[in-house]
Coordinates of N, CA and C in Angstrom, one line a residue:
X3 N 0.8 -1.2 0.0 CA 0.0 0.0 0.0 C 0.9 1.2 0.0
X4 N 0.5 2.2 -0.8 CA 1.3 3.4 -0.9 C 1.1 4.3 0.4
X5 N 2.1 5.2 0.6 CA 2.0 6.1 1.7 C 1.9 7.5 1.2
X6 N 1.6 7.8 0.0 CA 1.6 9.1 -0.6 C 0.3 9.9 -0.2
X7 N 0.5 11.1 0.2 CA -0.7 11.9 0.6 C -0.5 13.4 0.1
X8 N -1.6 14.0 -0.2 CA -1.6 15.5 -0.5 C -1.5 16.2 0.9
X9 N -0.8 17.3 0.8 CA -0.5 18.1 2.0 C -0.7 19.5 1.7
X10 N -1.6 20.2 2.5 CA -1.8 21.6 2.4 C -1.7 22.3 3.8
X11 N -0.8 23.3 3.8 CA -0.6 24.0 5.1 C 0.1 25.4 4.9
X12 N 0.6 25.6 3.7 CA 1.3 26.9 3.5 C 0.4 27.9 2.8
X13 N 0.6 29.2 3.0 CA 0.0 30.2 2.2 C 0.4 30.0 0.8
X14 N -0.5 30.1 -0.1 CA -0.3 30.0 -1.5 C -0.2 28.5 -2.0
X15 N -0.4 27.5 -1.1 CA -0.3 26.1 -1.6 C -1.6 25.4 -1.3
X16 N -2.7 26.1 -1.3 CA -4.0 25.4 -1.0 C -4.4 24.7 -2.3
X17 N -4.4 25.4 -3.4 CA -4.8 24.9 -4.7 C -3.8 23.8 -5.2
X18 N -2.6 24.1 -5.2 CA -1.5 23.1 -5.6 C -0.8 22.6 -4.4
X19 N -1.1 21.4 -4.0 CA -0.6 20.9 -2.7 C 0.9 20.5 -2.8
X20 N 1.5 20.3 -1.6 CA 2.7 19.6 -1.4 C 2.4 18.1 -1.2
X21 N 3.4 17.3 -1.1 CA 3.1 15.9 -0.9 C 4.0 15.3 0.2
X22 N 3.4 14.3 0.9 CA 4.1 13.5 1.8 C 4.3 12.2 1.0
X23 N 5.6 11.8 0.8 CA 5.9 10.6 0.0 C 6.2 9.4 0.7
X24 N 6.5 9.6 2.0 CA 6.8 8.4 2.9 C 6.6 8.8 4.3
X25 N 6.6 7.8 5.2 CA 6.5 7.9 6.6 C 7.7 8.7 7.1
X26 N 8.8 8.5 6.4 CA 10.1 9.1 6.9 C 10.0 10.7 6.8
X27 N 9.1 11.2 6.1 CA 8.9 12.7 6.0 C 8.1 13.3 7.1
X28 N 7.4 12.5 7.9 CA 6.5 13.0 8.9 C 7.2 13.8 9.9
X29 N 8.3 13.3 10.5 CA 9.0 14.1 11.5 C 9.5 15.5 11.0
X30 N 9.9 15.5 9.7 CA 10.3 16.8 9.1 C 9.2 17.7 9.0
X31 N 8.0 17.2 8.6 CA 6.8 18.1 8.5 C 6.4 18.6 9.9
X32 N 6.4 17.8 10.9 CA 6.0 18.2 12.2 C 7.0 19.3 12.7
X33 N 8.3 19.0 12.5 CA 9.3 20.0 12.9 C 9.1 21.3 12.2
X34 N 8.8 21.2 10.9 CA 8.6 22.5 10.1 C 7.4 23.2 10.6
X35 N 6.3 22.5 11.0 CA 5.1 23.2 11.6 C 5.5 23.9 12.9
X36 N 6.3 23.2 13.7 CA 6.7 23.8 15.0 C 7.6 25.0 14.8
X37 N 8.5 25.0 13.8 CA 9.4 26.1 13.7 C 9.0 27.2 12.6
X38 N 8.0 26.9 11.9 CA 7.6 27.8 10.8 C 6.7 28.9 11.3
X39 N 6.1 29.7 10.4 CA 5.3 30.8 10.8 C 4.1 30.3 11.7
X40 N 3.8 31.1 12.7 CA 2.7 30.7 13.6 C 1.4 30.6 12.9
X41 N 1.2 31.3 11.8 CA 0.0 31.3 11.0 C -0.1 30.1 10.0
X42 N 0.9 29.1 10.2 CA 0.9 27.9 9.3 C 1.2 26.7 10.2
X43 N 0.4 26.5 11.3 CA 0.7 25.4 12.2 C -0.3 24.3 12.2
X44 N -1.2 24.3 11.1 CA -2.2 23.2 10.9 C -2.1 22.8 9.5
X45 N -2.2 21.5 9.3 CA -2.0 20.9 7.9 C -3.2 20.0 7.6
X46 N -3.7 20.0 6.4 CA -4.7 19.1 5.9 C -4.0 18.1 5.1
X47 N -4.3 16.8 5.4 CA -3.7 15.7 4.6 C -4.8 14.8 4.1
X48 N -4.7 14.5 2.8 CA -5.6 13.6 2.0 C -4.8 12.4 1.5
X49 N -5.1 11.2 1.9 CA -4.4 10.0 1.5 C -4.8 9.7 0.1
X50 N -3.8 9.5 -0.8 CA -4.1 9.2 -2.2 C -4.6 7.8 -2.5
X51 N -4.5 6.9 -1.6 CA -5.1 5.5 -1.8 C -6.6 5.5 -1.5
X52 N -7.1 6.4 -0.9 CA -8.6 6.4 -0.7 C -9.3 6.9 -1.9
X53 N -10.6 6.4 -2.0 CA -11.4 6.8 -3.2 C -11.8 8.3 -3.1
X54 N -12.2 8.8 -4.3 CA -12.9 10.1 -4.4 C -14.4 9.9 -4.4
X55 N -15.1 10.9 -3.7 CA -16.5 10.8 -3.7 C -17.0 11.3 -5.1
X56 N -16.4 12.2 -5.7 CA -16.6 12.7 -7.1 C -15.3 13.2 -7.5
X57 N -15.1 13.5 -8.8 CA -13.8 14.0 -9.2 C -13.2 15.2 -8.4
X58 N -12.0 14.9 -7.9 CA -11.3 15.9 -7.1 C -11.9 16.2 -5.7
X59 N -12.8 15.3 -5.2 CA -13.4 15.5 -3.9 C -13.1 14.3 -3.1
X60 N -12.2 14.4 -2.1 CA -11.9 13.2 -1.3 C -13.0 12.8 -0.4
X61 N -12.9 11.5 0.0 CA -13.9 11.0 1.0 C -13.5 11.1 2.4
X62 N -12.4 11.9 2.7 CA -11.9 12.0 4.0 C -11.0 13.2 4.1
X63 N -10.6 13.5 5.4 CA -9.7 14.6 5.7 C -9.0 14.3 7.0
X64 N -7.7 14.5 7.1 CA -7.0 14.4 8.4 C -6.4 15.8 8.6
X65 N -6.6 16.4 9.7 CA -6.0 17.6 10.1 C -5.0 17.4 11.3
X66 N -3.8 17.9 11.1 CA -2.9 17.8 12.3 C -2.3 19.2 12.5
X67 N -2.2 19.5 13.8 CA -1.6 20.8 14.1 C -0.7 20.7 15.3
X68 N 0.2 21.6 15.4 CA 1.1 21.7 16.6 C 1.3 23.2 17.0
X69 N 1.3 23.4 18.3 CA 1.5 24.8 18.8 C 2.7 24.8 19.7
X70 N 3.8 25.4 19.2 CA 5.0 25.5 19.9 C 4.9 26.2 21.2
X71 N 4.0 27.1 21.3 CA 3.8 27.9 22.6 C 3.4 27.1 23.7
X72 N 2.7 26.0 23.5 CA 2.2 25.1 24.6 C 2.8 23.7 24.4
X73 N 3.5 23.5 23.4 CA 4.1 22.2 23.1 C 3.1 21.0 23.1
X74 N 2.0 21.3 22.4 CA 0.9 20.4 22.3 C 0.4 20.4 20.8
X75 N -0.4 19.5 20.5 CA -1.0 19.5 19.1 C -2.4 19.0 19.1
X76 N -2.9 18.8 17.9 CA -4.3 18.4 17.7 C -4.4 17.6 16.5
X77 N -5.3 16.6 16.5 CA -5.6 15.8 15.3 C -7.1 15.7 15.1
X78 N -7.6 15.9 13.9 CA -9.0 15.8 13.6 C -9.1 14.9 12.3
X79 N -10.2 14.1 12.3 CA -10.4 13.2 11.2 C -11.9 13.2 10.8
X80 N -12.1 13.3 9.5 CA -13.5 13.2 9.0 C -13.6 12.3 7.8
X81 N -14.6 11.4 7.8 CA -15.0 10.6 6.7 C -16.5 10.3 6.7
X82 N -16.9 9.4 6.0 CA -18.4 9.1 5.9 C -19.0 8.6 7.2
X83 N -18.1 8.2 8.1 CA -18.6 7.8 9.4 C -18.7 8.9 10.5
X84 N -18.2 10.1 10.1 CA -18.4 11.2 11.0 C -17.1 12.0 11.1
X85 N -17.1 12.9 12.1 CA -16.0 13.8 12.3 C -15.6 13.8 13.8
X86 N -14.3 13.4 14.0 CA -13.8 13.3 15.4 C -12.6 14.2 15.5
X87 N -12.3 14.5 16.8 CA -11.1 15.3 17.1 C -10.5 14.7 18.3
X88 N -9.2 14.9 18.5 CA -8.4 14.4 19.6 C -9.0 14.9 20.9
X89 N -9.1 14.0 21.9 CA -9.6 14.3 23.2 C -8.4 14.6 24.1
X90 N -8.2 15.8 24.5 CA -7.2 16.2 25.4 C -7.6 16.1 26.8
X91 N -6.7 16.3 27.7 CA -7.0 16.2 29.1 C -7.7 17.5 29.6
X92 N -8.4 17.5 30.7 CA -9.1 18.7 31.1 C -8.2 19.9 31.4
X93 N -6.9 19.7 31.5 CA -6.0 20.8 31.8 C -5.6 21.5 30.5
X94 N -6.0 21.0 29.4 CA -5.6 21.7 28.1 C -6.5 22.9 27.9
X95 N -6.1 23.7 26.9 CA -6.8 25.0 26.7 C -8.2 24.8 26.2
X96 N -9.0 25.8 26.5 CA -10.3 25.9 26.0 C -10.2 26.7 24.6
X97 N -10.9 26.2 23.6 CA -11.0 26.8 22.3 C -9.7 27.3 21.7
X98 N -8.7 26.4 21.6 CA -7.4 26.8 21.0 C -7.7 27.2 19.5
X99 N -6.8 28.0 19.0 CA -6.9 28.4 17.6 C -5.6 27.9 16.9
X100 N -5.8 27.3 15.7 CA -4.7 26.8 14.8 C -5.0 27.5 13.5
X101 N -3.9 27.5 12.7 CA -4.0 28.2 11.4 C -3.5 27.3 10.2
X102 N -4.4 27.2 9.3 CA -4.2 26.4 8.0 C -3.9 27.4 7.0
X103 N -2.7 27.6 6.5 CA -2.3 28.5 5.5 C -2.8 29.9 5.8
X104 N -2.7 30.3 7.0 CA -3.1 31.7 7.4 C -4.5 31.9 7.8
X105 N -5.4 30.8 7.6 CA -6.8 30.9 7.9 C -7.0 30.2 9.3
X106 N -7.6 31.0 10.2 CA -7.7 30.5 11.6 C -8.9 29.5 11.7
X107 N -8.7 28.5 12.6 CA -9.7 27.5 12.9 C -9.7 27.4 14.4
X108 N -10.9 27.8 15.0 CA -11.1 27.7 16.4 C -11.6 26.3 16.7
X109 N -11.0 25.6 17.6 CA -11.4 24.3 17.9 C -12.2 24.2 19.2
X110 N -12.8 23.1 19.5 CA -13.5 22.9 20.7 C -12.5 22.8 21.9
X111 N -13.1 22.8 23.1 CA -12.3 22.8 24.3 C -11.6 21.4 24.5
X112 N -10.4 21.5 25.1 CA -9.7 20.3 25.6 C -9.5 19.3 24.4
X113 N -8.8 19.7 23.3 CA -8.6 18.8 22.2 C -7.1 18.6 22.0
X114 N -6.2 19.3 22.8 CA -4.8 19.2 22.5 C -4.2 18.0 23.2
X115 N -3.2 17.4 22.5 CA -2.6 16.2 22.9 C -1.1 16.3 22.8
X116 N -0.3 15.4 23.4 CA 1.2 15.5 23.2 C 1.6 15.4 21.7
X117 N 2.6 16.1 21.3 CA 3.1 16.2 19.9 C 3.5 14.8 19.4
X118 N 4.0 14.0 20.3 CA 4.4 12.6 19.9 C 3.2 11.8 19.4
X119 N 2.1 12.0 20.0 CA 0.9 11.3 19.5 C 0.4 11.9 18.2
X120 N 0.6 13.2 17.9 CA 0.3 13.8 16.6 C 1.2 13.1 15.6
X121 N 2.5 13.0 15.9 CA 3.4 12.4 14.9 C 3.0 11.0 14.6
X122 N 2.7 10.2 15.7 CA 2.3 8.8 15.5 C 1.0 8.7 14.7
X123 N 0.1 9.6 14.9 CA -1.2 9.5 14.2 C -1.0 9.7 12.7
X124 N -0.1 10.7 12.4 CA 0.1 10.9 10.9 C 0.8 9.7 10.3
X125 N 1.8 9.1 11.0 CA 2.5 7.9 10.5 C 1.5 6.8 10.3
X126 N 0.6 6.6 11.3 CA -0.4 5.5 11.2 C -1.3 5.7 10.1
X127 N -1.8 7.0 9.9 CA -2.7 7.3 8.8 C -2.0 7.0 7.5
X128 N -0.8 7.3 7.3 CA -0.1 7.0 6.0 C 0.1 5.5 5.8
X129 N 0.5 4.8 6.8 CA 0.7 3.3 6.7 C -0.5 2.6 6.5
X130 N -1.6 3.0 7.1 CA -2.9 2.3 7.0 C -3.7 2.5 5.7
X131 N -3.2 3.4 4.9 CA -3.9 3.7 3.6 C -5.0 4.8 3.8
X132 N -4.9 5.5 4.9 CA -5.8 6.6 5.1 C -6.9 6.4 6.1
X133 N -6.7 5.3 7.0 CA -7.7 5.1 8.0 C -7.5 6.0 9.2
X134 N -8.6 6.1 10.0 CA -8.5 6.9 11.2 C -7.5 6.3 12.2
X135 N -6.6 7.0 12.6 CA -5.5 6.5 13.5 C -6.1 6.0 14.8
X136 N -5.6 4.9 15.3 CA -6.1 4.3 16.5 C -5.3 4.7 17.8
X137 N -4.2 5.4 17.5 CA -3.3 5.9 18.7 C -3.8 7.1 19.3
X138 N -4.9 7.7 18.8 CA -5.4 9.0 19.3 C -6.7 8.7 20.1
X139 N -6.8 9.4 21.3 CA -8.1 9.3 22.0 C -9.0 10.3 21.3
X140 N -10.2 9.8 20.9 CA -11.1 10.6 20.1 C -12.3 11.0 20.8
X141 N -12.9 12.1 20.4 CA -14.3 12.5 20.8 C -15.0 13.1 19.5
X142 N -16.3 13.3 19.6 CA -17.0 13.9 18.5 C -16.5 15.3 18.3
X143 N -16.3 15.7 17.0 CA -15.8 17.0 16.7 C -17.0 18.1 16.9
X144 N -18.1 17.7 16.4 CA -19.3 18.6 16.4 C -20.4 17.9 17.2
X145 N -20.3 17.8 18.5 CA -21.3 17.0 19.2 C -22.8 17.6 19.2
X146 N -22.9 18.9 18.9 CA -24.3 19.4 18.9 C -24.8 19.7 17.5
X147 N -24.1 19.1 16.5 CA -24.5 19.4 15.1 C -24.3 18.4 14.1

């Protein structure tokens, strides 16, 4: 099974994505998100082995983010079975904000997890062919909607 995935996280690279070509590139991506511009700390990943719902419309989305200020991150996954987000401990921030290519995304309360779990989640996602990672504690992303 291939591990290639489309990657969007930089300003100006939303229409034309970058690519993750192997699991070996995950650590470099996370490190780049940690050290890059604060307005580019969230990435959208689409696994290329999964089917399209219609031309150019994927059947899933994985979001990963890291925030160097708190040394934590977030993972969200959406597919036909629903939308889930990482379940952080009660001590993590309420409504943290992450940025995908300069566009802010406010998240629900207590969703931040250790960065090592974010790294492992992306590796698992790539190896599994785009399945929801099992190493992440999940909760519903939009429980009221």
